[in-house]
Amino acid sequence: MPSSRLILAFLPLATSLHAADPTPPPALPEMTVEGKADSLIGLAPSASKGQTSAAELATRPFLRRGELLEVVPGMTVTQHAGGGKANQYFLRGINLDHGTDFAISIDGLPVNLRTHAHGQGYADLNIVIPELVDSIDYRKGPYFADLGDLSAAGAARFQLTDSLPSGIASVSLGEYGWYRGLLADSISLTTPSNPSAPSSTLTYGLEFNAYDGPWILPENARRWNGLLRWVSSDATDRFALTAMGYDGRWTSSDQIPQRAINQNLVNRFGNLDPSNGGTSSRYSLLADWSRQTDDRGQWHADAFLSRYDLQLFSNFTYFLDDPINGDQFEQSESRWLAGASLRREWLFPFASASSDSSLTAGIDSRADWIDDIGLYKTSARQRLSTTRRDDVTESSAGLFVNADLHFSDWFRLQPGLRADAFLFRTSGPVAANAGSDSAALVSPKLSAIFGPWHQTESYLNAGWGFHSNDARGVLTTIDPVSGSSVLPVDPLVRIFGAELGIRSEALTNWVHSASLWYLHSDSELVYIGDAGTNEAGPSSRRYGLELASYWRPSPALMLDSEFTVSHAAFSDGSDVPNNVPLTWNGGITVGHGDGFFASLRARAFSRRPLEESGRVKSRASLLLNARAGFRRKSWELAVDCLNLLGRNDNDIEYFYDSRLASEPAPVSDRHIHPTEPRMFRVSLTKTW
């Protein structure tokens, strides 16, 4: 069945399922934009901690799934390849690549994949259905004892909805072959005749998405997402069991050299290797349990089991290494990952404060079993030779304790301590690169909160965090390409961070926050997944300023502005490539309940250094997206305009050596992936 017919079938299917229901369909829920403008005075441990709600997410026009993370102030989300690949993330002067140093989770399921075929901490958010996200909670910095690996820059936790307010059937059509269909609903399983029985709800969601994009070679991206979630709760206990699935395939127009565009060898939306692209899938089972205890404390436990597969074909240098067959390579893997966590919270009176203090202790664990994680030289997706192939087992466990001590009504102290241990084991055809290793470290944390005075709080945070390195790099002693000796990477890289911040809600319906922050990363070696070997890197330091303001004068109006400044340098004073010095995100949202609604959002980031000397810089970028529509009772019609100004900016830029087929020698050049042009998408939504 053609994909467009399949998507259009979702809407009549949903309405027919409920045609026999004699009750009139409910109106769409009122979209009061909550989240960032909500009060966190007395609750937040830092000025950069925040949250956003499903209502706020629903007002935002998104080009791609990963842009959900742009609710985090200062987070920039881009793409340098096909839409089925994880996005490129930038935050606090760090090129996070595809997720390193920013931990993302969904109800306890880690999205980041360590020892990944393409890059450490790879975080693919294509597994999320946005309409089934209830909230996103974000924190920045290594100050939180419950956060471990890959969280030095921060973390975001996606909380799935326990129950949708109404069923949803939605169809979206747009330019460049955009189709999307969604069917989702929550079904009450509670027994009406037994009011004392636990409430029980079953939620399901099914999504299909197709997109060709503006590329000369159609992206031919196809994605299926599914979710089934059962939640049961009573006065003291809550239990959720969730099954999630994602399957995608795509053709990729990777970054291309600027000189090829200038010489009219290729269009900005063209490619130099039409066989790039890939397939990816992830299927997960999640369990989440919590219990309120008699002493007003709480138990919480969660567990997950996940299966992940990837086959990715890329060519970034064209004919640099192989003038005959080209430089395309394949990165692939198949893995199982499983883990669990348990924590206990106690509440108790302390000192002279009128509110209770708390103590939280917990343990978490994770294991990854990775089969045939490989790097292969290919041509037109056909393997020519094996650069490296391994089987990897990586396991870890962490213990943490954190206190929230209220010394008075104006002073809180939050000391924390975390201990982590890792075990790395690899096996493969090269005996010198196989074996096992272990590592452990302890990470102290401390936060002090002063106030509130006149609805204003001040924060001082400091702590040590870390990220693990790729297990292959930890155990590599022989370069798989040259055969020369190399130094293994450090298993765990320690990172220190500090932050001074303020949050004020002194003005009615207005939330302001500001923070000065600092990060220092120890000298490290990193494993380069695209080359199969290690690369040395000196220590680095970063510091910056973040300003955020949210104004909600009425339920029908919300304005926000987020501005960040950052500086990143290696210990020798040279620039850290791809750190973004200036970013700004802002927007206005209008509308409430039935009638007209609209949202206008802007994202800007400055020029950034592309190499250590700072002489070569990227272009700046400004992106304006808009959404407008009309809502009446149980129907909603919306139009999204993405890249409203039609700017010819670049989504990503790199500077490195490459070689075209016609060139006798390598050339150092910018390599760009363009921002997608102005496009329109129309969506029709029915609720019941």
XYZ file of N, CA and C in Angstrom, residues 33 56 59-61 550-552 556-562 585-591 597-603 625-628:
99
model
N 0.023 27.194 28.207
C 1.443 26.903 28.059
C 2.109 26.950 29.426
N 3.504 22.967 26.297
C 4.500 23.835 25.682
C 5.097 23.184 24.444
N 3.048 23.531 21.193
C 2.967 24.817 20.498
C 4.158 25.064 19.585
N 5.202 24.255 19.691
C 6.441 24.526 18.966
C 6.453 23.861 17.589
N 6.837 24.601 16.549
C 7.050 23.975 15.241
C 8.440 23.340 15.186
N 11.090 34.313 31.098
C 9.816 33.755 30.650
C 8.682 34.601 31.238
N 7.822 35.084 30.362
C 6.722 35.954 30.789
C 5.413 35.366 30.294
N 4.510 35.100 31.232
C 3.191 34.574 30.899
C 2.141 35.448 31.573
N -3.315 32.904 27.626
C -3.324 32.977 26.166
C -2.069 33.611 25.587
N -1.084 33.948 26.425
C 0.109 34.618 25.911
C 1.335 34.177 26.690
N 2.405 33.835 25.958
C 3.671 33.441 26.560
C 4.801 33.977 25.697
N 5.766 34.657 26.335
C 6.967 35.127 25.660
C 8.181 34.579 26.396
N 9.216 34.205 25.643
C 10.421 33.690 26.284
C 11.650 34.111 25.500
N 12.764 34.227 26.225
C 14.037 34.588 25.613
C 15.157 33.893 26.376
N 16.087 33.270 25.640
C 17.209 32.548 26.240
C 18.483 32.917 25.482
N 17.680 31.852 21.710
C 16.401 31.244 21.384
C 15.304 32.102 21.987
N 14.253 32.325 21.241
C 13.153 33.111 21.770
C 11.884 32.855 20.997
N 10.771 33.261 21.593
C 9.518 33.043 20.891
C 8.339 33.677 21.577
N 7.226 33.657 20.871
C 5.956 34.143 21.393
C 4.875 33.142 21.006
N 4.008 32.841 21.952
C 2.905 31.912 21.728
C 1.614 32.584 22.161
N 0.601 32.532 21.299
C -0.705 33.109 21.615
C -1.781 32.069 21.358
N -2.873 32.186 22.111
C -3.996 31.275 21.921
C -4.279 30.463 23.156
N -4.763 30.166 17.228
C -3.544 30.050 18.021
C -2.354 30.196 17.084
N -1.219 30.633 17.626
C -0.026 30.830 16.803
C 1.213 30.803 17.679
N 2.331 30.465 17.054
C 3.620 30.455 17.732
C 4.689 30.865 16.735
N 5.573 31.742 17.162
C 6.699 32.179 16.345
C 7.963 31.977 17.160
N 8.937 31.214 16.608
C 10.143 30.897 17.351
C 11.372 31.202 16.504
N 12.390 31.746 17.176
C 13.647 32.088 16.511
C 14.799 31.383 17.212
N 15.765 30.942 16.403
C 16.992 30.350 16.939
C 18.169 30.919 16.173
N 10.908 29.851 12.723
C 9.841 28.888 12.457
C 8.525 29.419 13.009
N 7.429 29.107 12.337
C 6.122 29.605 12.768
C 5.085 28.497 12.685
N 4.102 28.598 13.563
C 2.947 27.693 13.534
C 1.699 28.529 13.795
N 0.653 28.293 13.023
C -0.618 28.990 13.215
C -1.749 28.036 12.871
